[in-house]
Coordinates of C-alpha atoms in Angstrom, one line a residue:
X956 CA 17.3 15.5 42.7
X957 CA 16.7 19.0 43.4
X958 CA 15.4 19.7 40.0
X959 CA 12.2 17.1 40.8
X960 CA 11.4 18.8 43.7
X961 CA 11.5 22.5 42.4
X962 CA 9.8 20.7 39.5
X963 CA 7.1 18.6 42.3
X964 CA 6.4 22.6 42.9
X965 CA 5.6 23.7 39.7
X966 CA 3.4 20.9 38.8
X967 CA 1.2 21.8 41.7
X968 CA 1.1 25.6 41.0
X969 CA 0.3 24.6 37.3
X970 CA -2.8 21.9 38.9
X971 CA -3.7 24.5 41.1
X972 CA -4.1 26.8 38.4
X973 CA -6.1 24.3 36.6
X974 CA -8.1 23.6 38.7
X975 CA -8.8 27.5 39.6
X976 CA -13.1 28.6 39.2
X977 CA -11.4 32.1 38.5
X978 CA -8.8 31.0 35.8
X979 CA -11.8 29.4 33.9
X980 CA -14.2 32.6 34.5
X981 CA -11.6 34.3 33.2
X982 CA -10.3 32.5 30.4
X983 CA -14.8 32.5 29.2
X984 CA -14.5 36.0 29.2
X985 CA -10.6 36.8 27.8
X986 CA -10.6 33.7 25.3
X987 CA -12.6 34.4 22.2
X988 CA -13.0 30.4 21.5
X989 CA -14.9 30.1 24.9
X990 CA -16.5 33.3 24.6
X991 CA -18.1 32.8 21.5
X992 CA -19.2 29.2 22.2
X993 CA -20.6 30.5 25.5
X994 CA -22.2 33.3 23.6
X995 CA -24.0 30.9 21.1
X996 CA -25.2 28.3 23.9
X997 CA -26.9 31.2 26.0
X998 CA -28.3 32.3 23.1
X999 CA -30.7 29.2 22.9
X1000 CA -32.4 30.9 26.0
X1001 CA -34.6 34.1 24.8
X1002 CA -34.8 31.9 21.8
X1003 CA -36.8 29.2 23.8
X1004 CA -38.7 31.5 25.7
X1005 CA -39.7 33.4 22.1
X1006 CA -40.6 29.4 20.9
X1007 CA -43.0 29.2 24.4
X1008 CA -45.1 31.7 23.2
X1009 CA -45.1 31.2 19.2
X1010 CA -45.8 27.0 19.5
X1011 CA -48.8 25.6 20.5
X1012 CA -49.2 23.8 24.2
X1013 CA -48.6 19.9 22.2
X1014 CA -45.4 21.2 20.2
X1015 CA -44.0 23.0 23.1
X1016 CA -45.1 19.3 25.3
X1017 CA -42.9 17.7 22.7
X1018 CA -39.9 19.9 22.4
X1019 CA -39.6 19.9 26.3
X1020 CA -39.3 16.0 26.0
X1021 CA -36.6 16.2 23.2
X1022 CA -34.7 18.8 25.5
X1023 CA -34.8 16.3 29.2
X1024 CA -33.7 13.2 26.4
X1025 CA -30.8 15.9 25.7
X1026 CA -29.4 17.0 28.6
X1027 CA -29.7 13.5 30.2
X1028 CA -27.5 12.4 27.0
X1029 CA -25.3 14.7 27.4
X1030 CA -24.8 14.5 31.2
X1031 CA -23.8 10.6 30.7
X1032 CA -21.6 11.0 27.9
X1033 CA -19.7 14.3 29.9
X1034 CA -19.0 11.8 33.0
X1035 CA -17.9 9.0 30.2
X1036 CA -15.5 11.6 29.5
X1037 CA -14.4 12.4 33.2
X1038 CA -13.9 9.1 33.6
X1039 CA -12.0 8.5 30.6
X1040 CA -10.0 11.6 29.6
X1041 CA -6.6 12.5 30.5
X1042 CA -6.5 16.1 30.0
X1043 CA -8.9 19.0 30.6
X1044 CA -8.0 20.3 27.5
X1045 CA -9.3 17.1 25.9
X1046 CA -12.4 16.7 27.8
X1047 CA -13.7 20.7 27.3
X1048 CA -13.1 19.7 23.5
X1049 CA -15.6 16.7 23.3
X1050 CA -17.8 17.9 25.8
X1051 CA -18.1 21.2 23.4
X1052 CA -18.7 19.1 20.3
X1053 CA -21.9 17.2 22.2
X1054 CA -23.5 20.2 23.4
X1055 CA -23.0 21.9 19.9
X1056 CA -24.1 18.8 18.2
X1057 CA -27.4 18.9 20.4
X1058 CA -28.2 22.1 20.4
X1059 CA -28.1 22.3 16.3
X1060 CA -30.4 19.4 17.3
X1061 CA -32.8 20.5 19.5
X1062 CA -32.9 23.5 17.4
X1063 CA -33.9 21.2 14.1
X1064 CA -37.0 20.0 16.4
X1065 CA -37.8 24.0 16.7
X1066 CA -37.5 25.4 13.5
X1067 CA -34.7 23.9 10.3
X1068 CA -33.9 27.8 9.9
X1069 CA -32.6 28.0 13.4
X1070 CA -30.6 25.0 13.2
X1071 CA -29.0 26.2 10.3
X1072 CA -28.2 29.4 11.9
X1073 CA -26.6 27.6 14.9
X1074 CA -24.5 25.5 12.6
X1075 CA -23.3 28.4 10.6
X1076 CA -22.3 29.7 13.8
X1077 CA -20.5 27.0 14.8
X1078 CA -18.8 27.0 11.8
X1079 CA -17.7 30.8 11.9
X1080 CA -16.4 30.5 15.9
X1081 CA -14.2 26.8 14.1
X1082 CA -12.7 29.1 11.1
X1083 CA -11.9 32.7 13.7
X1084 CA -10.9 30.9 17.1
X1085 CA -9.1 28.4 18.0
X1086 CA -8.9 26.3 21.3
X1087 CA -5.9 27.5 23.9
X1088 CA -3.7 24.9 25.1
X1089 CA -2.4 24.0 28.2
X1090 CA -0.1 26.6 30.0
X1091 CA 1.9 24.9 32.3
X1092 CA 5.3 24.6 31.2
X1093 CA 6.3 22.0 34.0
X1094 CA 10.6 21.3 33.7
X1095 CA 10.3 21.1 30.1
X1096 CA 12.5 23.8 27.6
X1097 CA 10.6 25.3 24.8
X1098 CA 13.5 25.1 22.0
X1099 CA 14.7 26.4 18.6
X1100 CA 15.4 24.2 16.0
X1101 CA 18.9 25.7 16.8
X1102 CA 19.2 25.1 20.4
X1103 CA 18.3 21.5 20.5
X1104 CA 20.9 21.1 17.8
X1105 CA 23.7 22.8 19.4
X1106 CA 22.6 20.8 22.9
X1107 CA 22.4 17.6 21.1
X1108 CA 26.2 18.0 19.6
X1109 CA 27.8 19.4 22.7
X1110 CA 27.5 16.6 24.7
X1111 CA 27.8 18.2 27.8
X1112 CA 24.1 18.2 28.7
X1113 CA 21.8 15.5 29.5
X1114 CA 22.8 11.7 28.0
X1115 CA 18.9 11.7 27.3
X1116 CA 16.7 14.1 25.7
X1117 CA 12.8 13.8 24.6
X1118 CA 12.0 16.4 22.2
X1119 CA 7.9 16.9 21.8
X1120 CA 7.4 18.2 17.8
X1121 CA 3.8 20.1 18.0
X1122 CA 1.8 22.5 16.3
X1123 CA -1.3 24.1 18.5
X1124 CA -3.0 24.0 15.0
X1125 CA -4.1 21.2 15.3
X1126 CA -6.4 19.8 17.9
X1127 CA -4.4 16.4 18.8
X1128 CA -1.4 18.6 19.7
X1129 CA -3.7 20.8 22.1
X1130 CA -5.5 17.8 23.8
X1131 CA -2.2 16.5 24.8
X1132 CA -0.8 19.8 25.5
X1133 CA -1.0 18.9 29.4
X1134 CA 0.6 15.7 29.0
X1135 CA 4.6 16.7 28.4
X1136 CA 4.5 19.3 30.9
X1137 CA 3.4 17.1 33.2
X1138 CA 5.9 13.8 32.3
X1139 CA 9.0 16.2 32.9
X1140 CA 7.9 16.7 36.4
X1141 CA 7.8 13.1 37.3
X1142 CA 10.9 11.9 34.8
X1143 CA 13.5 14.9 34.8
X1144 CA 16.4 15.0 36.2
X1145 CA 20.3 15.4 35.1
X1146 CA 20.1 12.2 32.7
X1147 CA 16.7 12.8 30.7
X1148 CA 15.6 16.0 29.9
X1149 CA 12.9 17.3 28.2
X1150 CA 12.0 20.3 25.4
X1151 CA 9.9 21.2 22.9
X1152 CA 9.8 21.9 19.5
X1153 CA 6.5 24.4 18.2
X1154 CA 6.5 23.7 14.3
X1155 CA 3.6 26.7 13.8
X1156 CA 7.0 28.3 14.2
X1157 CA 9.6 26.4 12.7
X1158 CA 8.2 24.3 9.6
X1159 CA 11.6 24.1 7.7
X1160 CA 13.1 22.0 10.9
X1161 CA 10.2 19.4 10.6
X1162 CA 12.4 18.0 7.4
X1163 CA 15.5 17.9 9.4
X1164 CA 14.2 15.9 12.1
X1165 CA 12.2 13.4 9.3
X1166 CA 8.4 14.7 10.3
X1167 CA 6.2 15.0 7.3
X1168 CA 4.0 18.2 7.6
X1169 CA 2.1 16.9 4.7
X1170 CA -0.4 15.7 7.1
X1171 CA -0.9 17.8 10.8
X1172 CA -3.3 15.2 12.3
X1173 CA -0.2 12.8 13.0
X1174 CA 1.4 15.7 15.1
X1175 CA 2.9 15.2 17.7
X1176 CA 5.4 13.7 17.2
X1177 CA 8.3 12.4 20.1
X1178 CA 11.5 11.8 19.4
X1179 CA 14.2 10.1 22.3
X1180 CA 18.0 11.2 21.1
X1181 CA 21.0 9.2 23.0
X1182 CA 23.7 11.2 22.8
X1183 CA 22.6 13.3 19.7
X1184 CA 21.6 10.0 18.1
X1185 CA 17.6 9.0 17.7
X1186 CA 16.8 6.0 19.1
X1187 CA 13.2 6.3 19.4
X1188 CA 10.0 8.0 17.8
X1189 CA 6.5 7.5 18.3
X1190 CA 4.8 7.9 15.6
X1191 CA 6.9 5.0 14.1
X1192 CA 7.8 6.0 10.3
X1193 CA 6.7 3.6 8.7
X1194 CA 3.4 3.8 11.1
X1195 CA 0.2 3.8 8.2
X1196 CA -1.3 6.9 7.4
X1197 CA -4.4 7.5 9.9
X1198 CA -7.2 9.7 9.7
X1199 CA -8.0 10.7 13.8
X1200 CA -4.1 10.2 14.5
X1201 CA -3.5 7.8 17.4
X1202 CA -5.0 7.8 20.9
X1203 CA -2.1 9.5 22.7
X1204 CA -2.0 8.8 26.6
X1205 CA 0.9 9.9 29.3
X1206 CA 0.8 6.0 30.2
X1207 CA 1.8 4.9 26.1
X1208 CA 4.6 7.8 26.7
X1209 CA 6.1 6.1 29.5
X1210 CA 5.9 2.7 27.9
X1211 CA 7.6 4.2 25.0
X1212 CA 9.9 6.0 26.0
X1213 CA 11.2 3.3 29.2
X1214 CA 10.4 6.9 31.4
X1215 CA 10.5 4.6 34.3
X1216 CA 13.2 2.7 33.7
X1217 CA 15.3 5.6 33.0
X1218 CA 14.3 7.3 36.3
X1219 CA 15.2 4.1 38.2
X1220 CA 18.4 3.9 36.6
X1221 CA 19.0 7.6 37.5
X1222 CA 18.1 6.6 41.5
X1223 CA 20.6 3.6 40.9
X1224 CA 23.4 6.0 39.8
X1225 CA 23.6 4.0 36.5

């Protein structure tokens, strides 16, 4: 059980990190998607103050109205989301896409021209930058199409393997970024092991493994090999085509994947 603890370890260096005011200061500053988004928000500032001089005392009345409605919209439906989310990665996301959808709001109340301008903006910063995902790699293996091949035929590793096929691409696969890291801590060990598969990398292996790249918003996909056979996959596939991909949460994993069966069986030497 070694590897859990040395794992247990990890895991807290990687919350730690997390949940580090310096990480995120510096990840505003070195990350061009926060950067730019952080850019464009402050921006609203000499903008208002330019807008309190320009509009007369009853527009400026109004607008200041519109702005409290705003921010006490947005602080409910940000602690909806603290409440709710899994994964920081997740929450940042939707708590971005409320503030940008109010401020190209707020800005329609000012002036259409403006609110044009912040939604071209937004649209630039969606094409050039792209969210990062979680860093932590927790007792997971990044793999090769390659390596989990030649671990899955030589029998001499783990009985178990789950094998995570992502692509950072897309945004499903960077809200649940966290979420793998953070199962291998809990459910590693010498019977069940854990990798990953980055398909940005290796397309031609999504074939081989029966993943359709036709359609990125139904990555990720997980796939539980017994002995080099498959024996489960989520999504299912014959699962219907979806639009928003499914809601993917660590507890659905588990209940999957029998996580906690498996590590009870481990304990029980079966």
């Amino acid at each position: 059980m070694s590897k859990n603890s040395n794992g247990g370890s990890s895991v807290q260096r990687d919350q730690e990190s997390s949940y580090d005011p310096v990480r995120w200061l510096n990840l505003m500053v070195s990350e061009p998607y926060y950067l730019f988004h952080l850019l464009v928000f402050f921006s609203y500032i000499p903008v208002r103050c330019s807008a309190f001089q320009i509009l007369d005392p009853a527009r400026n009345s109004f607008l200041l109205k519109r702005e409290i409605q705003v921010f006490v919209a947005y602080c409910v439906l940000t602690v909806v989301k603290i409440v709710r989310t899994e994964s920081w990665e997740s929450f940042i996301q939707d708590t971005l896409l409320f503030a940008k959808i109010f401020l190209t709001a707020i800005a329609l109340v000012m002036d259409y021209h403006l609110a044009l301008w912040y939604a071209l903006a937004f649209l630039v910063i969606h094409i050039i930058a792209q969210q990062p995902p979680y860093e932590g790699l927790g007792s997971s293996n990044h793999l090769t199409p390659l390596q989990l091949e030649s671990l899955l035929t030589e029998g001499n590793t783990s009985r178990f393997w789950l094998v995570e096929f992502r692509a950072f691409s897309t945004s499903a696969c960077v809200c649940t970024s966290s979420f793998f890291p953070e199962l291998s801590i809990t459910y590693s060990n010498t019977n069940l092991s854990f990798g990953t598969i980055d398909l940005g990398l290796f397309p031609n292996a999504a074939e081989r493994f029966g993943i359709s790249l036709g359609s990125l918003n139904q990555l990720p996909v997980y796939i539980l090999f017994e002995n080099a056979v498959e024996v489960a996959r989520f999504p299912e596939f014959d699962s219907e085509p979806y639009v928003f991909g499914p809601t993917i949460t660590k507890r659905l994993l588990c209940g999957r994947f029998e996580l906690d069966k498996r590590l009870l069986d481990y304990v029980n030497g079966k």
